[in-house]
Amino acid sequence: MLVSVVEDALRKHYGALRVELRLADYGLRSLQLVERVPHASVSVPIHGSPQGRAFGAQEPYVTHEAGVVTAHLPVTIRGDRMGVLTVTVPPDRDLASLLAELGHISEALGHEILVAERDTDLYLQARRATRLTLAAEMQWQLLPGRSCARPEFALGAHLEPAYAIFGDNYDWSASADHLTLTVTNGMGEGIEAALLTHLAINALRNARRAGLGLADQAALADQAVFAQYRGTAYVSVLLLRFDLATGEVEAVDAGSPRLWRLRDRSVEPITFEAQLPLGMFEETAYVPERFTVRPGDRLLFGSDGVYDAASPNGESYGERALARALTSTRLLPPTQVPGAVLRELTTYHGDTALEDDALVVCLDWWGRGARQDVTLAEDARP
């Protein structure tokens, strides 16, 4: 097992006394121990544990107790937060050099886990705190990850109920010059909704990978869904393509997912001309619209399960509460915003369970060269 190989190496070269690898569960509530017998041990919470502090801050967190030093290091690949590597060593180790070297090991471990997942269920099993429904299993396998970061942007996303989702989904892909992002909501429940979403997402990917433009991507997916369901089922989608150099965004709004922008502490919805969902009618023509994002903008995407969720007095979350949540979470990194918004949504909705899937995607935009310019300006201060 990969973890055993890492443990043996750390014991040999660093005198490690204990080594643990924990992966974040699907609900982002706990860190699950990776071991040969899945679910055999107690998990630790992400909120309120040393491992959770390293995971949340994405920085090493060190504790000193009982004559030993324990370092918790985030395992993250291209912005996608996977889990935490915990290493306990004797107190005489040089901590500064140790943390730097363990950081490289954590990064390499993350890459190896991605490769190993092609051949084993071990790491996928470790991520679940309880059993997934079949529909949820299908949807999680379809997702590109839960977060992604590049110099021009950072993305974070989350779905609830994490272990029983069925229709909502998201997808993204970054090339040298563009970021393509889709937020989808397939109608129906259970397996039927998951199958419908799978068809739409893979049709969009097929068109994108063939080099088609945004409107043609939507049209091809529309044809694929209609050919299968003949208008009896359809998929709502918000499809966007960001130019990494200019910040110009091309958008096709084909249904219910919505978009809000936080700019200079002001929250406002970005609205588009509503077009038909994918698969509702045969050979629908889609027309793209355009807007521009600026460095420092934060975009929040939500499914109808978010903005339509009602409080006990009947007010929908999207009317005013979502804007307040977006403002109150402005200091959090985009990886933490979706979970924070969905927790606030649960409180807002009251004691009853949400009636629909709830999907939140958060995008922080910096643009090409913007972060470097800020760094240079700060370095030039007297």
mmCIF file of N, CA, C and O in Angstrom, residues 175-220:
data_model
loop_
_atom_site.group_PDB
_atom_site.id
_atom_site.type_symbol
_atom_site.label_atom_id
_atom_site.label_comp_id
_atom_site.label_asym_id
_atom_site.label_seq_id
_atom_site.Cartn_x
_atom_site.Cartn_y
_atom_site.Cartn_z
ATOM 1 N N SER A 175 -7.572 25.488 -20.000
ATOM 2 C CA SER A 175 -6.556 25.330 -21.032
ATOM 3 C C SER A 175 -5.517 26.431 -20.852
ATOM 4 O O SER A 175 -5.517 27.145 -19.845
ATOM 5 N N ALA A 176 -4.637 26.589 -21.821
ATOM 6 C CA ALA A 176 -3.609 27.621 -21.721
ATOM 7 C C ALA A 176 -4.211 29.016 -21.686
ATOM 8 O O ALA A 176 -3.657 29.934 -21.064
ATOM 9 N N ASP A 177 -5.372 29.205 -22.325
ATOM 10 C CA ASP A 177 -5.929 30.547 -22.471
ATOM 11 C C ASP A 177 -7.336 30.720 -21.928
ATOM 12 O O ASP A 177 -7.821 31.845 -21.831
ATOM 13 N N HIS A 178 -8.026 29.620 -21.584
ATOM 14 C CA HIS A 178 -9.426 29.742 -21.201
ATOM 15 C C HIS A 178 -9.774 28.815 -20.031
ATOM 16 O O HIS A 178 -9.136 27.781 -19.833
ATOM 17 N N LEU A 179 -10.774 29.223 -19.285
ATOM 18 C CA LEU A 179 -11.421 28.385 -18.289
ATOM 19 C C LEU A 179 -12.872 28.204 -18.721
ATOM 20 O O LEU A 179 -13.585 29.187 -18.958
ATOM 21 N N THR A 180 -13.302 26.949 -18.839
ATOM 22 C CA THR A 180 -14.702 26.650 -19.130
ATOM 23 C C THR A 180 -15.335 26.072 -17.877
ATOM 24 O O THR A 180 -14.800 25.150 -17.263
ATOM 25 N N LEU A 181 -16.477 26.640 -17.489
ATOM 26 C CA LEU A 181 -17.158 26.238 -16.267
ATOM 27 C C LEU A 181 -18.629 26.003 -16.570
ATOM 28 O O LEU A 181 -19.274 26.828 -17.217
ATOM 29 N N THR A 182 -19.165 24.883 -16.100
ATOM 30 C CA THR A 182 -20.590 24.606 -16.263
ATOM 31 C C THR A 182 -21.198 24.243 -14.920
ATOM 32 O O THR A 182 -20.582 23.537 -14.113
ATOM 33 N N VAL A 183 -22.397 24.747 -14.683
ATOM 34 C CA VAL A 183 -23.179 24.416 -13.497
ATOM 35 C C VAL A 183 -24.499 23.856 -14.007
ATOM 36 O O VAL A 183 -25.211 24.532 -14.753
ATOM 37 N N THR A 184 -24.827 22.622 -13.619
ATOM 38 C CA THR A 184 -25.982 21.936 -14.207
ATOM 39 C C THR A 184 -26.968 21.479 -13.142
ATOM 40 O O THR A 184 -26.604 21.235 -11.988
ATOM 41 N N ASN A 185 -28.212 21.324 -13.576
ATOM 42 C CA ASN A 185 -29.282 20.836 -12.707
ATOM 43 C C ASN A 185 -30.196 19.957 -13.544
ATOM 44 O O ASN A 185 -31.000 20.453 -14.333
ATOM 45 N N GLY A 186 -30.048 18.639 -13.418
ATOM 46 C CA GLY A 186 -30.889 17.714 -14.157
ATOM 47 C C GLY A 186 -32.201 17.479 -13.440
ATOM 48 O O GLY A 186 -32.228 17.304 -12.219
ATOM 49 N N MET A 187 -33.290 17.478 -14.168
ATOM 50 C CA MET A 187 -34.603 17.300 -13.547
ATOM 51 C C MET A 187 -34.770 15.869 -13.047
ATOM 52 O O MET A 187 -34.072 14.948 -13.474
ATOM 53 N N GLY A 188 -35.708 15.707 -12.107
ATOM 54 C CA GLY A 188 -35.996 14.380 -11.601
ATOM 55 C C GLY A 188 -35.254 14.055 -10.321
ATOM 56 O O GLY A 188 -34.628 14.917 -9.703
ATOM 57 N N GLU A 189 -35.323 12.790 -9.933
ATOM 58 C CA GLU A 189 -34.713 12.333 -8.697
ATOM 59 C C GLU A 189 -33.978 11.018 -8.919
ATOM 60 O O GLU A 189 -34.189 10.332 -9.920
ATOM 61 N N GLY A 190 -33.098 10.705 -7.967
ATOM 62 C CA GLY A 190 -32.442 9.406 -7.940
ATOM 63 C C GLY A 190 -31.643 9.079 -9.184
ATOM 64 O O GLY A 190 -31.011 9.937 -9.799
ATOM 65 N N ILE A 191 -31.678 7.819 -9.570
ATOM 66 C CA ILE A 191 -30.877 7.321 -10.684
ATOM 67 C C ILE A 191 -31.233 8.029 -11.984
ATOM 68 O O ILE A 191 -30.351 8.339 -12.797
ATOM 69 N N GLU A 192 -32.519 8.300 -12.209
ATOM 70 C CA GLU A 192 -32.931 8.947 -13.458
ATOM 71 C C GLU A 192 -32.282 10.309 -13.602
ATOM 72 O O GLU A 192 -31.809 10.678 -14.682
ATOM 73 N N ALA A 193 -32.233 11.075 -12.519
ATOM 74 C CA ALA A 193 -31.587 12.395 -12.570
ATOM 75 C C ALA A 193 -30.087 12.259 -12.801
ATOM 76 O O ALA A 193 -29.486 13.034 -13.562
ATOM 77 N N ALA A 194 -29.447 11.277 -12.146
ATOM 78 C CA ALA A 194 -28.006 11.077 -12.318
ATOM 79 C C ALA A 194 -27.670 10.662 -13.748
ATOM 80 O O ALA A 194 -26.695 11.138 -14.336
ATOM 81 N N LEU A 195 -28.480 9.766 -14.328
ATOM 82 C CA LEU A 195 -28.253 9.346 -15.716
ATOM 83 C C LEU A 195 -28.409 10.517 -16.679
ATOM 84 O O LEU A 195 -27.628 10.678 -17.625
ATOM 85 N N LEU A 196 -29.412 11.330 -16.454
ATOM 86 C CA LEU A 196 -29.650 12.490 -17.300
ATOM 87 C C LEU A 196 -28.472 13.462 -17.236
ATOM 88 O O LEU A 196 -27.980 13.945 -18.273
ATOM 89 N N THR A 197 -27.996 13.739 -16.032
ATOM 90 C CA THR A 197 -26.859 14.649 -15.873
ATOM 91 C C THR A 197 -25.606 14.072 -16.513
ATOM 92 O O THR A 197 -24.831 14.803 -17.145
ATOM 93 N N HIS A 198 -25.380 12.768 -16.363
ATOM 94 C CA HIS A 198 -24.219 12.126 -16.977
ATOM 95 C C HIS A 198 -24.227 12.326 -18.484
ATOM 96 O O HIS A 198 -23.195 12.642 -19.092
ATOM 97 N N LEU A 199 -25.363 12.139 -19.095
ATOM 98 C CA LEU A 199 -25.467 12.307 -20.543
ATOM 99 C C LEU A 199 -25.142 13.739 -20.942
ATOM 100 O O LEU A 199 -24.357 13.984 -21.871
ATOM 101 N N ALA A 200 -25.700 14.712 -20.237
ATOM 102 C CA ALA A 200 -25.480 16.120 -20.588
ATOM 103 C C ALA A 200 -24.027 16.535 -20.390
ATOM 104 O O ALA A 200 -23.431 17.186 -21.267
ATOM 105 N N ILE A 201 -23.439 16.168 -19.261
ATOM 106 C CA ILE A 201 -22.054 16.559 -18.975
ATOM 107 C C ILE A 201 -21.103 15.943 -19.995
ATOM 108 O O ILE A 201 -20.196 16.615 -20.524
ATOM 109 N N ASN A 202 -21.288 14.678 -20.304
ATOM 110 C CA ASN A 202 -20.386 14.036 -21.259
ATOM 111 C C ASN A 202 -20.591 14.553 -22.677
ATOM 112 O O ASN A 202 -19.632 14.624 -23.456
ATOM 113 N N ALA A 203 -21.814 14.951 -23.030
ATOM 114 C CA ALA A 203 -22.036 15.574 -24.334
ATOM 115 C C ALA A 203 -21.343 16.928 -24.405
ATOM 116 O O ALA A 203 -20.723 17.277 -25.428
ATOM 117 N N LEU A 204 -21.400 17.707 -23.318
ATOM 118 C CA LEU A 204 -20.705 19.000 -23.280
ATOM 119 C C LEU A 204 -19.191 18.799 -23.362
ATOM 120 O O LEU A 204 -18.489 19.538 -24.065
ATOM 121 N N ARG A 205 -18.677 17.806 -22.646
ATOM 122 C CA ARG A 205 -17.235 17.532 -22.698
ATOM 123 C C ARG A 205 -16.811 17.099 -24.098
ATOM 124 O O ARG A 205 -15.765 17.513 -24.608
ATOM 125 N N ASN A 206 -17.621 16.262 -24.720
ATOM 126 C CA ASN A 206 -17.305 15.787 -26.057
ATOM 127 C C ASN A 206 -17.215 16.949 -27.030
ATOM 128 O O ASN A 206 -16.290 17.021 -27.861
ATOM 129 N N ALA A 207 -18.153 17.887 -26.942
ATOM 130 C CA ALA A 207 -18.147 19.049 -27.834
ATOM 131 C C ALA A 207 -16.976 19.974 -27.524
ATOM 132 O O ALA A 207 -16.323 20.493 -28.434
ATOM 133 N N ARG A 208 -16.700 20.171 -26.239
ATOM 134 C CA ARG A 208 -15.581 21.032 -25.846
ATOM 135 C C ARG A 208 -14.259 20.470 -26.321
ATOM 136 O O ARG A 208 -13.401 21.191 -26.854
ATOM 137 N N ARG A 209 -14.081 19.168 -26.154
ATOM 138 C CA ARG A 209 -12.818 18.536 -26.547
ATOM 139 C C ARG A 209 -12.663 18.438 -28.053
ATOM 140 O O ARG A 209 -11.552 18.224 -28.545
ATOM 141 N N ALA A 210 -13.765 18.598 -28.773
ATOM 142 C CA ALA A 210 -13.689 18.653 -30.233
ATOM 143 C C ALA A 210 -13.366 20.051 -30.732
ATOM 144 O O ALA A 210 -13.236 20.264 -31.939
ATOM 145 N N GLY A 211 -13.222 21.011 -29.801
ATOM 146 C CA GLY A 211 -12.855 22.369 -30.172
ATOM 147 C C GLY A 211 -14.019 23.247 -30.579
ATOM 148 O O GLY A 211 -13.802 24.318 -31.158
ATOM 149 N N LEU A 212 -15.254 22.842 -30.265
ATOM 150 C CA LEU A 212 -16.416 23.639 -30.647
ATOM 151 C C LEU A 212 -16.573 24.845 -29.724
ATOM 152 O O LEU A 212 -16.153 24.828 -28.565
ATOM 153 N N GLY A 213 -17.211 25.892 -30.246
ATOM 154 C CA GLY A 213 -17.481 27.078 -29.451
ATOM 155 C C GLY A 213 -18.567 26.823 -28.432
ATOM 156 O O GLY A 213 -19.233 25.777 -28.429
ATOM 157 N N LEU A 214 -18.789 27.807 -27.556
ATOM 158 C CA LEU A 214 -19.698 27.618 -26.441
ATOM 159 C C LEU A 214 -21.132 27.333 -26.895
ATOM 160 O O LEU A 214 -21.784 26.418 -26.388
ATOM 161 N N ALA A 215 -21.626 28.106 -27.849
ATOM 162 C CA ALA A 215 -22.992 27.898 -28.327
ATOM 163 C C ALA A 215 -23.142 26.523 -28.972
ATOM 164 O O ALA A 215 -24.165 25.848 -28.793
ATOM 165 N N ASP A 216 -22.128 26.085 -29.701
ATOM 166 C CA ASP A 216 -22.190 24.761 -30.335
ATOM 167 C C ASP A 216 -22.091 23.642 -29.295
ATOM 168 O O ASP A 216 -22.671 22.564 -29.488
ATOM 169 N N GLN A 217 -21.357 23.894 -28.213
ATOM 170 C CA GLN A 217 -21.319 22.904 -27.135
ATOM 171 C C GLN A 217 -22.719 22.694 -26.566
ATOM 172 O O GLN A 217 -23.168 21.566 -26.345
ATOM 173 N N ALA A 218 -23.411 23.808 -26.314
ATOM 174 C CA ALA A 218 -24.767 23.717 -25.786
ATOM 175 C C ALA A 218 -25.694 23.029 -26.785
ATOM 176 O O ALA A 218 -26.527 22.192 -26.407
ATOM 177 N N ALA A 219 -25.546 23.364 -28.069
ATOM 178 C CA ALA A 219 -26.417 22.785 -29.092
ATOM 179 C C ALA A 219 -26.200 21.281 -29.217
ATOM 180 O O ALA A 219 -27.159 20.514 -29.352
ATOM 181 N N LEU A 220 -24.945 20.834 -29.187
ATOM 182 C CA LEU A 220 -24.682 19.397 -29.297
ATOM 183 C C LEU A 220 -25.251 18.649 -28.103
ATOM 184 O O LEU A 220 -25.860 17.586 -28.254
#
